[in-house]
Amino acid sequence: MRQDWEPEELIEVWTLLEDDMKRLRNKSGANRLGFVMLLKFFDMEARFPETDGEVPAAAVAYVAQQVKVPAHEWAGYDWQGRAATRHRTEIRDAFGFRANTEEDQENPRPQRTPPSP
């Protein structure tokens, strides 16, 4: 994901919507900010970031203001913890995705063959 964002772009892409805010209902601190950053990133990229540095600092600062959590809390988000695992599951569910399984890796979707003329 690109790292430079103009203010107008931040507003357009990273502004939290009513449904986003509802999903934050029982989250606080680093978990609140971590969840919403994963949510917005997934909304744009259809995947989760691999590291906190992959998310633009300007976006973290902008979103942190919206959820009233200091931006530095993003560095304290536990990417491997139970909360992060639940967050990823909740986000996948919200977008109608599911986690890949070993079977998915072993049996990729067959390629569609074009109809015969």
mmCIF file of C-alpha atoms in Angstrom:
data_model
loop_
_atom_site.group_PDB
_atom_site.id
_atom_site.type_symbol
_atom_site.label_atom_id
_atom_site.label_comp_id
_atom_site.label_asym_id
_atom_site.label_seq_id
_atom_site.Cartn_x
_atom_site.Cartn_y
_atom_site.Cartn_z
ATOM 1 C CA MET A 1 0.000 0.000 0.000
ATOM 2 C CA ARG A 2 1.292 3.433 -0.820
ATOM 3 C CA GLN A 3 2.489 5.582 2.051
ATOM 4 C CA ASP A 4 1.800 9.157 0.809
ATOM 5 C CA TRP A 5 -1.748 10.372 1.166
ATOM 6 C CA GLU A 6 -3.142 13.832 0.508
ATOM 7 C CA PRO A 7 -5.579 15.125 3.157
ATOM 8 C CA GLU A 8 -8.539 14.816 0.772
ATOM 9 C CA GLU A 9 -7.626 11.191 0.052
ATOM 10 C CA LEU A 10 -7.372 10.377 3.756
ATOM 11 C CA ILE A 11 -10.836 11.785 4.287
ATOM 12 C CA GLU A 12 -12.288 9.901 1.332
ATOM 13 C CA VAL A 13 -10.735 6.514 2.066
ATOM 14 C CA TRP A 14 -10.008 6.393 5.804
ATOM 15 C CA THR A 15 -13.072 8.120 7.267
ATOM 16 C CA LEU A 16 -14.999 5.729 9.477
ATOM 17 C CA LEU A 17 -18.594 5.071 8.563
ATOM 18 C CA GLU A 18 -21.449 4.373 10.954
ATOM 19 C CA ASP A 19 -21.094 0.595 10.501
ATOM 20 C CA ASP A 20 -17.361 0.852 11.208
ATOM 21 C CA MET A 21 -18.060 2.673 14.458
ATOM 22 C CA LYS A 22 -20.635 0.053 15.490
ATOM 23 C CA ARG A 23 -17.994 -2.650 15.114
ATOM 24 C CA LEU A 24 -15.828 -0.849 17.691
ATOM 25 C CA ARG A 25 -18.503 -1.213 20.387
ATOM 26 C CA ASN A 26 -16.499 -3.193 22.956
ATOM 27 C CA LYS A 27 -12.931 -2.424 21.961
ATOM 28 C CA SER A 28 -10.568 0.018 23.649
ATOM 29 C CA GLY A 29 -6.997 1.256 23.479
ATOM 30 C CA ALA A 30 -4.593 -0.541 21.156
ATOM 31 C CA ASN A 31 -7.243 -3.160 20.331
ATOM 32 C CA ARG A 32 -9.696 -0.472 19.245
ATOM 33 C CA LEU A 33 -7.183 1.205 16.962
ATOM 34 C CA GLY A 34 -5.716 -2.094 15.755
ATOM 35 C CA PHE A 35 -9.125 -3.477 14.841
ATOM 36 C CA VAL A 36 -10.209 -0.438 12.881
ATOM 37 C CA MET A 37 -6.879 -0.159 11.045
ATOM 38 C CA LEU A 38 -7.170 -3.818 9.988
ATOM 39 C CA LEU A 39 -10.792 -3.201 8.971
ATOM 40 C CA LYS A 40 -10.035 -0.208 6.740
ATOM 41 C CA PHE A 41 -6.917 -1.825 5.277
ATOM 42 C CA PHE A 42 -8.882 -4.987 4.466
ATOM 43 C CA ASP A 43 -11.631 -2.876 2.912
ATOM 44 C CA MET A 44 -9.104 -1.443 0.439
ATOM 45 C CA GLU A 45 -6.732 -4.354 -0.125
ATOM 46 C CA ALA A 46 -8.883 -7.478 0.509
ATOM 47 C CA ARG A 47 -6.077 -8.717 2.777
ATOM 48 C CA PHE A 48 -4.549 -7.861 6.119
ATOM 49 C CA PRO A 49 -1.272 -5.973 6.490
ATOM 50 C CA GLU A 50 1.714 -8.124 7.314
ATOM 51 C CA THR A 51 3.323 -5.496 9.582
ATOM 52 C CA ASP A 52 2.256 -2.280 11.253
ATOM 53 C CA GLY A 53 4.664 -0.397 8.964
ATOM 54 C CA GLU A 54 2.642 -1.396 5.916
ATOM 55 C CA VAL A 55 -0.161 0.911 7.062
ATOM 56 C CA PRO A 56 0.474 4.585 6.222
ATOM 57 C CA ALA A 57 1.371 6.656 9.287
ATOM 58 C CA ALA A 58 -0.905 9.473 8.095
ATOM 59 C CA ALA A 59 -3.834 7.038 7.989
ATOM 60 C CA VAL A 60 -3.066 5.800 11.503
ATOM 61 C CA ALA A 61 -2.993 9.376 12.798
ATOM 62 C CA TYR A 62 -6.238 10.271 11.019
ATOM 63 C CA VAL A 63 -8.122 7.171 12.175
ATOM 64 C CA ALA A 64 -6.728 7.471 15.713
ATOM 65 C CA GLN A 65 -8.317 10.924 15.980
ATOM 66 C CA GLN A 66 -11.668 9.501 14.916
ATOM 67 C CA VAL A 67 -11.649 6.711 17.507
ATOM 68 C CA LYS A 68 -10.083 8.879 20.222
ATOM 69 C CA VAL A 69 -7.095 6.608 20.778
ATOM 70 C CA PRO A 70 -3.523 7.991 20.657
ATOM 71 C CA ALA A 71 -1.821 7.011 17.390
ATOM 72 C CA HIS A 72 1.173 5.544 19.251
ATOM 73 C CA GLU A 73 -1.158 2.775 20.540
ATOM 74 C CA TRP A 74 -0.910 1.240 17.039
ATOM 75 C CA ALA A 75 2.628 0.124 17.889
ATOM 76 C CA GLY A 76 1.237 -1.723 20.928
ATOM 77 C CA TYR A 77 -1.281 -3.801 18.991
ATOM 78 C CA ASP A 78 -0.515 -7.508 19.514
ATOM 79 C CA TRP A 79 -0.599 -8.959 15.988
ATOM 80 C CA GLN A 80 -0.287 -12.552 17.194
ATOM 81 C CA GLY A 81 -2.639 -12.415 20.171
ATOM 82 C CA ARG A 82 -6.114 -13.835 20.642
ATOM 83 C CA ALA A 83 -7.728 -10.431 20.165
ATOM 84 C CA ALA A 84 -6.052 -9.973 16.765
ATOM 85 C CA THR A 85 -7.188 -13.453 15.716
ATOM 86 C CA ARG A 86 -10.765 -12.577 16.705
ATOM 87 C CA HIS A 87 -10.479 -9.241 14.924
ATOM 88 C CA ARG A 88 -9.411 -10.874 11.665
ATOM 89 C CA THR A 89 -12.286 -13.366 11.920
ATOM 90 C CA GLU A 90 -14.795 -10.591 12.615
ATOM 91 C CA ILE A 91 -13.509 -8.551 9.674
ATOM 92 C CA ARG A 92 -13.565 -11.527 7.278
ATOM 93 C CA ASP A 93 -17.151 -12.242 8.358
ATOM 94 C CA ALA A 94 -18.146 -8.611 7.806
ATOM 95 C CA PHE A 95 -16.879 -8.776 4.215
ATOM 96 C CA GLY A 96 -18.092 -12.320 3.507
ATOM 97 C CA PHE A 97 -14.627 -13.900 3.384
ATOM 98 C CA ARG A 98 -13.243 -16.931 5.160
ATOM 99 C CA ALA A 99 -9.700 -17.904 6.050
ATOM 100 C CA ASN A 100 -7.818 -20.121 3.597
ATOM 101 C CA THR A 101 -7.548 -23.748 4.569
ATOM 102 C CA GLU A 102 -4.907 -26.340 3.739
ATOM 103 C CA GLU A 103 -7.422 -27.882 1.353
ATOM 104 C CA ASP A 104 -7.659 -24.549 -0.503
ATOM 105 C CA GLN A 105 -3.890 -24.603 -0.924
ATOM 106 C CA GLU A 106 -3.868 -28.213 -2.158
ATOM 107 C CA ASN A 107 -6.879 -27.900 -4.467
ATOM 108 C CA PRO A 108 -6.946 -24.469 -6.054
ATOM 109 C CA ARG A 109 -10.027 -23.529 -8.006
ATOM 110 C CA PRO A 110 -10.090 -25.136 -11.408
ATOM 111 C CA GLN A 111 -9.633 -22.762 -14.296
ATOM 112 C CA ARG A 112 -12.769 -22.134 -16.274
ATOM 113 C CA THR A 113 -12.566 -23.281 -19.847
ATOM 114 C CA PRO A 114 -14.089 -21.001 -22.433
ATOM 115 C CA PRO A 115 -17.185 -22.331 -24.191
ATOM 116 C CA SER A 116 -16.624 -24.132 -27.481
ATOM 117 C CA PRO A 117 -17.431 -22.101 -30.611
#
